Amino acid sequence: MFKTLDDMDLAGKRVLIRVDLNVPMKNGGVTDATRLRAVKNTVQDVLKAGGKPILLAHFGRPKGIREASMSLAPLVDDLVAAIDAPVFFVPDCVGQVVKTSIEMVRSEGVVLLENTRFHAGEEKNDPEFVKQLAELGDVYINDAFSTAHRAHASTEGLAHHMPAAAGRLMQRELEALSNALGQPERPVIAVVGGAKVSTKLELLGNLCTRVDQIIIGGGMANTFLAAMGAEVGKSLCEHDMIDTARQIMSKANGAGCEIVLPSDVVVAREFKAGAASEVISSMACPADAMILDAGPASVADVEQRFEAAKTVIWNGPLGAFEIEPFNAATDAAARKAAALTKAGALLTVAGGGDTVAALNASGAGIDFTYLSTAGGAFLEWMEGKTLPGVAALS
Ligand code: AMP
C-alpha cells in the first residue's frame, strides 16, 4: 500500500512533486498539453492544503549535460494555463541559488525547476545528487507513474529521504491498474495486439497466470496462427518465434487461460490505405497476400466475449490500425468495450505504446474506465514487474 496526499501534513511545507512534463513539441510550442493538464489536481490539492508545490521533471534525454533544446523553460506558459496557477521557473534543480529562489516564491505560487536530467546524478540515482534535491523540500510526492519503472534520483531516491506519497495521477493510475489486474472482477480478458510476439513475451507469460482469456490480435497473431499450422503468406510473422508461441500456448493451457486467435482475417496484396482486401479463413492466407486485420466473425466473437466479461485490459491494436480499412477490427472492438463500460457492465483499462492512439482514433477511448498514457511503465507493470518508483512509496 502507498500513502496519498490525504495522508500527508502539507501546511507550510515545501512539497517536491515529481511530474511528467514530457510533452510533444514543435517549433518551440507544445502540440499536446494532456500531460500538463494531468498535473493540475495534485498541484491544486497541495496549494489548498497550504503547501508550496515544487515541480521536478525531466525532458528528453540530455544525458547529464545542459542542453538548451531540452530546457523546461518553453513549457511555462502552457503549464500556467494547464494548472491554473502562477509558475516560477528556476533555471537549475539543485544548489543554493535554487534554494533561495524557492524561499522567495510567495505562498500561492508553483515552482518549476529545470530539467533534472541536466545532472548526471539523476539517472544514476547518485546519493549525493539525491541529497542535494532533498535539501529543497520537506515532503516528496511522486505523480509520474510513466517514469516509475526507472530508479532515478527524482523518481525513486528522494522517497527514502523524506515522507513520501503518491500524487493524484499516480493514485488514479495505481487504483485503475489494481482493479484491472491486481484484484479484478472476473472473468478478466486481456487483449494483446501489435506487431511482434518478441516484444511481448514477458507480458504474455505474466498474463497467462492472471487472466481468464487472452485475445491475441495484430501482427503477433500471425506467429501464433503459424504455430497452429496456418499458411500466413507474406504476412508479418516471426517464424523464429513459433516455438515460443507454442510454449506460451502450453503455459496458458496449464494455467486455465484460454488463448483466442482470429478465426477469419482481412488480407490484402498491398500495405497501403484503401488497398483491395478480402475476408478469408485465418488458416489459409494465399502466398502473395498478407493478413492486416481480424475479420468480422472474429470481431463478433470478441464482442460476445466482452459481453460476458467483467474486466478488460488492453494493449496493442488488433490490426494495422493506422491505415484504413485495417482499423476496422480495432475500432469495432474498442467501441463495444466502450459501450459496455458506459453501461456500467465492464471495467476497461488500456495503455502502452500505440494503444491509446489506436483507441482514441475510433473515438472510443474516452469511455474507457482508464487510459494510461504511461508507455513503458504500463507495459512493465503488465509484465508483473515491480516498478521502483512505486515500490519506494510503500
Ligand atoms: P506494437 O507497437 O507492438 O503495439 O505494434 C503496433 C503496430 O503493429 C502498429 O503500427 C500496427 O500497424 C502494427 N500491426 C498490427 N497488426 C499488423 C499486421 N497484421 N500486419 C502488420 N502490422 C501490423
Short mmCIF file of C-alpha atoms and ligand atoms in Angstrom, two decimals:
data_model
loop_
_atom_site.label_atom_id
_atom_site.label_comp_id
_atom_site.label_asym_id
_atom_site.label_seq_id
_atom_site.Cartn_x
_atom_site.Cartn_y
_atom_site.Cartn_z
CA MET A 1 0.00 0.00 0.00
CA PHE A 2 1.03 3.56 -0.59
CA LYS A 3 0.19 6.88 1.02
CA THR A 4 -1.72 9.59 -0.82
CA LEU A 5 -1.95 13.36 -0.43
CA ASP A 6 -4.76 12.79 2.08
CA ASP A 7 -2.32 11.13 4.49
CA MET A 8 0.20 13.97 4.44
CA ASP A 9 0.52 17.11 6.52
CA LEU A 10 1.39 19.70 3.88
CA ALA A 11 0.66 23.00 5.64
CA GLY A 12 3.67 25.30 5.39
CA LYS A 13 5.72 22.54 3.80
CA ARG A 14 7.92 22.66 0.70
CA VAL A 15 6.45 19.85 -1.39
CA LEU A 16 8.71 18.30 -4.05
CA ILE A 17 6.43 16.84 -6.71
CA ARG A 18 7.88 14.59 -9.44
CA VAL A 19 5.72 15.09 -12.53
CA ASP A 20 5.85 14.03 -16.17
CA LEU A 21 6.17 17.05 -18.46
CA ASN A 22 7.45 15.16 -21.50
CA VAL A 23 5.01 16.74 -23.92
CA PRO A 24 5.37 16.68 -27.70
CA MET A 25 6.81 19.98 -29.01
CA LYS A 26 7.06 21.52 -32.46
CA ASN A 27 8.82 24.79 -33.30
CA GLY A 28 9.14 25.63 -29.61
CA GLY A 29 5.40 25.15 -28.93
CA VAL A 30 3.53 22.40 -27.08
CA THR A 31 1.42 20.34 -29.52
CA ASP A 32 -0.44 18.24 -26.93
CA ALA A 33 -0.86 19.55 -23.38
CA THR A 34 -2.54 16.41 -21.96
CA ARG A 35 0.39 15.69 -19.63
CA LEU A 36 0.48 19.31 -18.41
CA ARG A 37 -3.23 19.25 -17.56
CA ALA A 38 -2.67 15.97 -15.70
CA VAL A 39 -0.52 17.86 -13.17
CA LYS A 40 -3.34 20.17 -12.10
CA ASN A 41 -5.16 18.08 -9.48
CA THR A 42 -2.09 17.39 -7.42
CA VAL A 43 -0.77 20.96 -7.59
CA GLN A 44 -4.14 22.44 -6.67
CA ASP A 45 -4.61 20.00 -3.77
CA VAL A 46 -1.14 20.82 -2.43
CA LEU A 47 -1.90 24.55 -2.66
CA LYS A 48 -5.25 24.06 -0.90
CA ALA A 49 -3.51 22.16 1.89
CA GLY A 50 -1.15 25.12 2.36
CA GLY A 51 1.93 23.52 0.80
CA LYS A 52 4.36 25.06 -1.67
CA PRO A 53 4.50 22.91 -4.83
CA ILE A 54 7.99 22.49 -6.33
CA LEU A 55 7.85 20.60 -9.60
CA LEU A 56 10.65 18.23 -10.61
CA ALA A 57 10.66 16.79 -14.11
CA HIS A 58 12.90 15.63 -16.92
CA PHE A 59 12.58 16.45 -20.58
CA GLY A 60 14.10 14.34 -23.36
CA ARG A 61 17.45 12.63 -22.95
CA PRO A 62 20.15 15.28 -22.36
CA LYS A 63 22.41 12.63 -20.75
CA GLY A 64 23.68 14.70 -17.85
CA ILE A 65 24.57 17.89 -19.71
CA ARG A 66 22.82 21.23 -20.05
CA GLU A 67 21.14 21.09 -23.47
CA ALA A 68 19.25 24.30 -24.36
CA SER A 69 16.82 22.47 -26.65
CA MET A 70 15.70 20.34 -23.68
CA SER A 71 15.06 23.14 -21.20
CA LEU A 72 11.69 23.16 -19.46
CA ALA A 73 11.51 26.98 -19.79
CA PRO A 74 9.46 26.97 -23.04
CA LEU A 75 6.70 24.98 -21.29
CA VAL A 76 5.98 27.59 -18.63
CA ASP A 77 3.15 29.48 -20.37
CA ASP A 78 1.34 26.28 -21.31
CA LEU A 79 1.84 24.94 -17.80
CA VAL A 80 0.33 28.09 -16.26
CA ALA A 81 -2.75 27.66 -18.48
CA ALA A 82 -2.97 23.93 -17.74
CA ILE A 83 -2.75 24.10 -13.95
CA ASP A 84 -4.40 27.48 -13.45
CA ALA A 85 -1.70 28.82 -11.10
CA PRO A 86 1.31 31.13 -11.43
CA VAL A 87 4.54 29.27 -12.21
CA PHE A 88 8.04 30.49 -11.29
CA PHE A 89 10.75 28.85 -13.33
CA VAL A 90 14.18 28.31 -11.75
CA PRO A 91 16.92 27.54 -14.30
CA ASP A 92 18.53 24.71 -12.29
CA CYS A 93 17.30 21.99 -9.94
CA VAL A 94 19.93 21.87 -7.16
CA GLY A 95 22.17 24.31 -5.26
CA GLN A 96 21.99 27.37 -3.03
CA VAL A 97 20.58 29.69 -5.70
CA VAL A 98 17.71 27.28 -6.28
CA LYS A 99 17.09 27.01 -2.54
CA THR A 100 16.93 30.79 -2.18
CA SER A 101 14.69 31.17 -5.23
CA ILE A 102 12.22 28.69 -3.72
CA GLU A 103 12.17 30.67 -0.45
CA MET A 104 11.34 33.85 -2.34
CA VAL A 105 8.28 32.45 -4.13
CA ARG A 106 5.11 33.60 -2.42
CA SER A 107 2.75 31.07 -0.95
CA GLU A 108 0.23 30.65 -3.79
CA GLY A 109 2.94 30.18 -6.43
CA VAL A 110 4.20 26.99 -8.05
CA VAL A 111 7.94 26.49 -8.58
CA LEU A 112 9.20 24.65 -11.67
CA LEU A 113 12.82 23.52 -11.53
CA GLU A 114 14.92 22.94 -14.66
CA ASN A 115 15.28 19.50 -16.30
CA THR A 116 16.61 17.06 -13.67
CA ARG A 117 18.48 15.13 -16.38
CA PHE A 118 20.83 18.09 -16.93
CA HIS A 119 22.66 16.47 -14.00
CA ALA A 120 24.23 13.04 -14.49
CA GLY A 121 23.31 12.16 -10.90
CA GLU A 122 19.62 11.99 -11.83
CA GLU A 123 19.71 8.85 -13.98
CA LYS A 124 22.48 7.32 -11.83
CA ASN A 125 20.34 7.83 -8.71
CA ASP A 126 23.56 9.23 -7.22
CA PRO A 127 23.20 9.55 -3.41
CA GLU A 128 24.98 12.93 -3.39
CA PHE A 129 22.59 14.33 -6.02
CA VAL A 130 19.59 12.87 -4.18
CA LYS A 131 20.80 14.65 -1.03
CA GLN A 132 21.04 17.95 -2.90
CA LEU A 133 17.48 17.53 -4.20
CA ALA A 134 16.26 16.54 -0.74
CA GLU A 135 17.56 19.82 0.73
CA LEU A 136 14.93 21.66 -1.33
CA GLY A 137 11.84 20.05 0.20
CA ASP A 138 10.13 18.64 3.28
CA VAL A 139 7.72 16.21 1.62
CA TYR A 140 8.03 14.14 -1.58
CA ILE A 141 5.10 13.39 -3.88
CA ASN A 142 5.54 11.15 -6.92
CA ASP A 143 2.94 11.89 -9.60
CA ALA A 144 4.84 10.44 -12.55
CA PHE A 145 3.73 6.84 -12.99
CA SER A 146 5.15 6.97 -16.52
CA THR A 147 8.70 7.18 -15.16
CA ALA A 148 8.12 4.86 -12.20
CA HIS A 149 9.87 1.97 -13.98
CA ARG A 150 13.14 3.93 -13.64
CA ALA A 151 15.04 4.12 -10.35
CA HIS A 152 16.31 7.67 -10.79
CA ALA A 153 17.06 10.29 -8.13
CA SER A 154 13.80 12.19 -8.58
CA THR A 155 11.63 9.10 -9.22
CA GLU A 156 12.97 6.76 -6.52
CA GLY A 157 15.91 8.09 -4.48
CA LEU A 158 14.05 11.02 -2.95
CA ALA A 159 11.35 8.79 -1.47
CA HIS A 160 13.91 7.44 1.01
CA HIS A 161 14.81 10.90 2.35
CA MET A 162 11.50 12.35 3.48
CA PRO A 163 7.83 11.48 3.98
CA ALA A 164 6.61 10.25 0.57
CA ALA A 165 3.25 9.72 -1.09
CA ALA A 166 1.56 9.25 -4.45
CA GLY A 167 0.06 12.29 -6.20
CA ARG A 168 -3.47 12.22 -7.61
CA LEU A 169 -2.49 10.98 -11.07
CA MET A 170 -0.25 8.23 -9.70
CA GLN A 171 -3.01 7.30 -7.24
CA ARG A 172 -5.63 7.04 -10.02
CA GLU A 173 -3.28 5.03 -12.20
CA LEU A 174 -2.39 2.58 -9.42
CA GLU A 175 -6.04 2.16 -8.45
CA ALA A 176 -7.05 1.51 -12.07
CA LEU A 177 -4.25 -0.99 -12.57
CA SER A 178 -5.03 -2.78 -9.35
CA ASN A 179 -8.71 -3.04 -10.34
CA ALA A 180 -7.74 -4.48 -13.72
CA LEU A 181 -5.06 -6.96 -12.76
CA GLY A 182 -4.47 -6.89 -9.01
CA GLN A 183 -7.89 -7.95 -7.73
CA PRO A 184 -10.03 -7.85 -10.89
CA GLU A 185 -13.66 -8.81 -11.15
CA ARG A 186 -13.80 -11.98 -13.27
CA PRO A 187 -13.96 -13.05 -15.99
CA VAL A 188 -10.99 -10.88 -16.95
CA ILE A 189 -9.89 -10.71 -20.57
CA ALA A 190 -6.57 -9.37 -21.83
CA VAL A 191 -6.45 -8.05 -25.39
CA VAL A 192 -2.88 -8.18 -26.64
CA GLY A 193 -2.15 -6.94 -30.13
CA GLY A 194 0.57 -5.15 -32.01
CA ALA A 195 3.37 -6.04 -34.31
CA LYS A 196 5.54 -8.66 -32.69
CA VAL A 197 5.43 -11.51 -30.20
CA SER A 198 9.09 -10.92 -29.36
CA THR A 199 8.37 -7.58 -27.66
CA LYS A 200 5.51 -9.04 -25.60
CA LEU A 201 6.90 -12.32 -24.32
CA GLU A 202 7.11 -11.36 -20.66
CA LEU A 203 3.74 -9.71 -20.86
CA LEU A 204 2.07 -12.83 -22.29
CA GLY A 205 3.92 -15.02 -19.79
CA ASN A 206 2.60 -12.99 -16.86
CA LEU A 207 -0.94 -12.57 -18.21
CA CYS A 208 -1.33 -16.34 -18.73
CA THR A 209 -1.40 -16.85 -14.99
CA ARG A 210 -3.54 -13.81 -14.14
CA VAL A 211 -6.39 -13.60 -16.67
CA ASP A 212 -9.07 -15.98 -17.95
CA GLN A 213 -8.67 -15.29 -21.68
CA ILE A 214 -6.05 -13.61 -23.86
CA ILE A 215 -7.36 -12.32 -27.18
CA ILE A 216 -4.35 -12.09 -29.49
CA GLY A 217 -4.51 -9.74 -32.45
CA GLY A 218 -2.38 -7.76 -34.86
CA GLY A 219 0.81 -8.98 -36.49
CA MET A 220 1.66 -11.12 -33.47
CA ALA A 221 -1.45 -13.25 -34.03
CA ASN A 222 0.14 -14.40 -37.31
CA THR A 223 3.01 -16.03 -35.42
CA PHE A 224 0.50 -17.91 -33.25
CA LEU A 225 -1.53 -18.91 -36.33
CA ALA A 226 1.65 -20.21 -37.98
CA ALA A 227 2.35 -22.20 -34.79
CA MET A 228 -1.07 -23.82 -35.28
CA GLY A 229 -0.09 -24.82 -38.82
CA ALA A 230 -1.75 -21.94 -40.71
CA GLU A 231 -0.45 -20.59 -44.02
CA VAL A 232 0.43 -16.92 -43.47
CA GLY A 233 1.68 -15.94 -46.94
CA LYS A 234 3.53 -12.61 -46.90
CA SER A 235 2.12 -11.58 -43.51
CA LEU A 236 4.29 -10.10 -40.79
CA CYS A 237 5.26 -13.25 -38.91
CA GLU A 238 8.22 -14.08 -36.67
CA HIS A 239 9.00 -17.58 -37.88
CA ASP A 240 11.79 -17.90 -35.31
CA MET A 241 9.23 -17.33 -32.53
CA ILE A 242 6.93 -20.19 -33.47
CA ASP A 243 8.30 -22.48 -30.76
CA THR A 244 7.97 -19.67 -28.25
CA ALA A 245 4.36 -19.15 -29.30
CA ARG A 246 3.75 -22.88 -28.71
CA GLN A 247 5.33 -22.63 -25.25
CA ILE A 248 3.07 -19.69 -24.39
CA MET A 249 0.01 -21.64 -25.53
CA SER A 250 1.03 -24.60 -23.42
CA LYS A 251 1.70 -22.41 -20.35
CA ALA A 252 -1.71 -20.77 -20.81
CA ASN A 253 -3.34 -24.17 -21.14
CA GLY A 254 -1.74 -25.32 -17.91
CA ALA A 255 -2.92 -22.18 -16.13
CA GLY A 256 -6.51 -22.47 -17.37
CA CYS A 257 -6.20 -19.39 -19.57
CA GLU A 258 -7.82 -19.54 -23.00
CA ILE A 259 -5.78 -18.13 -25.90
CA VAL A 260 -8.14 -16.67 -28.51
CA LEU A 261 -6.90 -16.31 -32.09
CA PRO A 262 -8.82 -14.84 -35.04
CA SER A 263 -10.91 -17.36 -36.99
CA ASP A 264 -11.10 -15.08 -40.01
CA VAL A 265 -8.80 -12.30 -41.22
CA VAL A 266 -8.69 -9.43 -43.69
CA VAL A 267 -5.92 -9.83 -46.26
CA ALA A 268 -4.53 -7.54 -48.96
CA ARG A 269 -1.78 -7.61 -51.54
CA GLU A 270 -0.51 -4.14 -50.68
CA PHE A 271 0.23 -2.42 -47.37
CA LYS A 272 -1.47 0.87 -48.15
CA ALA A 273 -4.64 2.82 -47.39
CA GLY A 274 -7.68 1.68 -49.36
CA ALA A 275 -5.85 -1.41 -50.75
CA ALA A 276 -8.25 -4.01 -52.17
CA SER A 277 -8.93 -6.51 -49.40
CA GLU A 278 -10.86 -9.69 -48.76
CA VAL A 279 -12.00 -11.72 -45.78
CA ILE A 280 -10.72 -15.28 -45.58
CA SER A 281 -10.20 -18.09 -43.08
CA SER A 282 -7.29 -17.34 -40.77
CA MET A 283 -5.73 -20.71 -41.59
CA ALA A 284 -5.23 -20.17 -45.33
CA CYS A 285 -3.62 -16.89 -46.37
CA PRO A 286 -2.61 -17.04 -50.08
CA ALA A 287 1.15 -16.97 -50.75
CA ASP A 288 1.02 -13.47 -52.31
CA ALA A 289 -1.22 -11.88 -49.63
CA MET A 290 -0.75 -10.54 -46.11
CA ILE A 291 -3.01 -10.52 -43.06
CA LEU A 292 -3.67 -6.92 -41.97
CA ASP A 293 -6.68 -7.17 -39.67
CA ALA A 294 -9.02 -9.54 -37.87
CA GLY A 295 -12.19 -10.41 -39.80
CA PRO A 296 -15.87 -9.78 -38.94
CA ALA A 297 -16.51 -13.23 -37.43
CA SER A 298 -13.52 -12.75 -35.11
CA VAL A 299 -14.79 -9.30 -34.14
CA ALA A 300 -18.25 -10.71 -33.38
CA ASP A 301 -16.57 -13.35 -31.20
CA VAL A 302 -14.56 -10.69 -29.34
CA GLU A 303 -17.73 -8.65 -28.81
CA GLN A 304 -19.51 -11.66 -27.31
CA ARG A 305 -16.59 -12.34 -25.02
CA PHE A 306 -16.63 -8.72 -23.84
CA GLU A 307 -20.35 -9.04 -23.10
CA ALA A 308 -19.68 -11.98 -20.79
CA ALA A 309 -16.65 -10.37 -19.12
CA LYS A 310 -16.30 -8.03 -16.13
CA THR A 311 -12.81 -6.68 -16.81
CA VAL A 312 -10.81 -6.00 -19.97
CA ILE A 313 -7.18 -4.97 -20.01
CA TRP A 314 -5.91 -3.93 -23.42
CA ASN A 315 -2.51 -3.44 -25.01
CA GLY A 316 -1.91 -3.20 -28.73
CA PRO A 317 -4.13 -2.92 -31.82
CA LEU A 318 -5.93 -5.88 -33.47
CA GLY A 319 -4.71 -4.86 -36.93
CA ALA A 320 -2.67 -2.31 -38.87
CA PHE A 321 -4.95 0.40 -37.45
CA GLU A 322 -3.11 3.38 -38.96
CA ILE A 323 -4.32 2.53 -42.46
CA GLU A 324 -7.94 2.18 -43.49
CA PRO A 325 -9.73 -0.18 -43.73
CA PHE A 326 -7.40 -2.22 -41.47
CA ASN A 327 -8.55 -0.25 -38.42
CA ALA A 328 -11.99 -1.91 -38.59
CA ALA A 329 -11.48 -4.69 -36.02
CA THR A 330 -9.68 -2.46 -33.51
CA ASP A 331 -12.37 0.22 -33.88
CA ALA A 332 -15.33 -2.14 -33.57
CA ALA A 333 -13.91 -3.98 -30.56
CA ALA A 334 -12.95 -0.67 -28.90
CA ARG A 335 -16.45 0.72 -29.45
CA LYS A 336 -18.01 -2.40 -27.95
CA ALA A 337 -15.74 -2.21 -24.90
CA ALA A 338 -16.54 1.50 -24.53
CA ALA A 339 -20.31 0.95 -24.77
CA LEU A 340 -20.24 -1.80 -22.13
CA THR A 341 -18.09 0.42 -19.90
CA LYS A 342 -20.52 3.31 -20.29
CA ALA A 343 -23.38 1.00 -19.37
CA GLY A 344 -21.53 0.06 -16.17
CA ALA A 345 -21.11 -3.59 -17.24
CA LEU A 346 -17.36 -3.65 -17.81
CA LEU A 347 -14.18 -2.18 -16.36
CA THR A 348 -11.72 -1.31 -19.14
CA VAL A 349 -8.09 -0.31 -18.74
CA ALA A 350 -5.78 0.24 -21.69
CA GLY A 351 -2.29 1.52 -22.26
CA GLY A 352 1.22 1.05 -23.59
CA GLY A 353 2.77 2.09 -26.89
CA ASP A 354 0.31 2.83 -29.66
CA THR A 355 -2.71 1.59 -27.76
CA VAL A 356 -4.06 4.92 -26.59
CA ALA A 357 -3.72 6.36 -30.12
CA ALA A 358 -5.48 3.31 -31.58
CA LEU A 359 -8.38 3.53 -29.14
CA ASN A 360 -8.70 7.29 -29.45
CA ALA A 361 -8.71 7.05 -33.25
CA SER A 362 -12.03 5.20 -33.02
CA GLY A 363 -13.41 7.82 -30.62
CA ALA A 364 -13.99 5.02 -28.11
CA GLY A 365 -11.07 5.70 -25.79
CA ILE A 366 -12.87 8.43 -23.90
CA ASP A 367 -15.39 5.95 -22.48
CA PHE A 368 -12.79 3.50 -21.21
CA THR A 369 -12.52 3.34 -17.43
CA TYR A 370 -8.86 4.29 -17.60
CA LEU A 371 -6.43 5.05 -20.42
CA SER A 372 -2.84 5.04 -19.28
CA THR A 373 -0.50 7.42 -21.05
CA ALA A 374 2.47 5.71 -19.41
CA GLY A 375 4.05 3.62 -22.19
CA GLY A 376 6.98 1.64 -20.81
CA ALA A 377 5.84 1.74 -17.18
CA PHE A 378 2.39 0.39 -18.12
CA LEU A 379 3.96 -2.49 -20.06
CA GLU A 380 6.40 -3.36 -17.26
CA TRP A 381 3.52 -3.37 -14.85
CA MET A 382 1.54 -5.70 -17.17
CA GLU A 383 4.63 -7.91 -17.24
CA GLY A 384 4.28 -8.23 -13.48
CA LYS A 385 7.45 -6.32 -12.67
CA THR A 386 7.94 -4.23 -9.56
CA LEU A 387 8.22 -0.57 -10.51
CA PRO A 388 10.95 1.03 -8.35
CA GLY A 389 9.18 4.40 -8.20
CA VAL A 390 6.02 2.74 -6.87
CA ALA A 391 7.83 0.34 -4.53
CA ALA A 392 9.66 3.29 -2.93
CA LEU A 393 6.33 4.82 -1.90
CA SER A 394 5.28 1.85 0.20
P1 AMP B 1 3.08 -2.51 -31.11
O1 AMP B 1 3.92 -1.28 -31.10
O2 AMP B 1 3.85 -3.77 -30.94
O3 AMP B 1 1.87 -2.42 -30.19
O4 AMP B 1 2.53 -2.64 -32.60
C1 AMP B 1 1.70 -1.70 -33.18
C2 AMP B 1 1.89 -1.77 -34.67
O5 AMP B 1 1.56 -3.05 -35.15
C3 AMP B 1 1.04 -0.79 -35.40
O6 AMP B 1 1.87 0.10 -36.10
C4 AMP B 1 0.22 -1.67 -36.36
O7 AMP B 1 0.06 -1.09 -37.64
C5 AMP B 1 1.07 -2.90 -36.47
N1 AMP B 1 0.27 -4.06 -36.90
C6 AMP B 1 -0.82 -4.55 -36.30
N2 AMP B 1 -1.30 -5.60 -36.99
C7 AMP B 1 -0.50 -5.78 -38.06
C8 AMP B 1 -0.49 -6.71 -39.13
N3 AMP B 1 -1.41 -7.67 -39.24
N4 AMP B 1 0.49 -6.60 -40.06
C9 AMP B 1 1.42 -5.63 -39.94
N5 AMP B 1 1.47 -4.73 -38.94
C10 AMP B 1 0.52 -4.80 -38.01
#
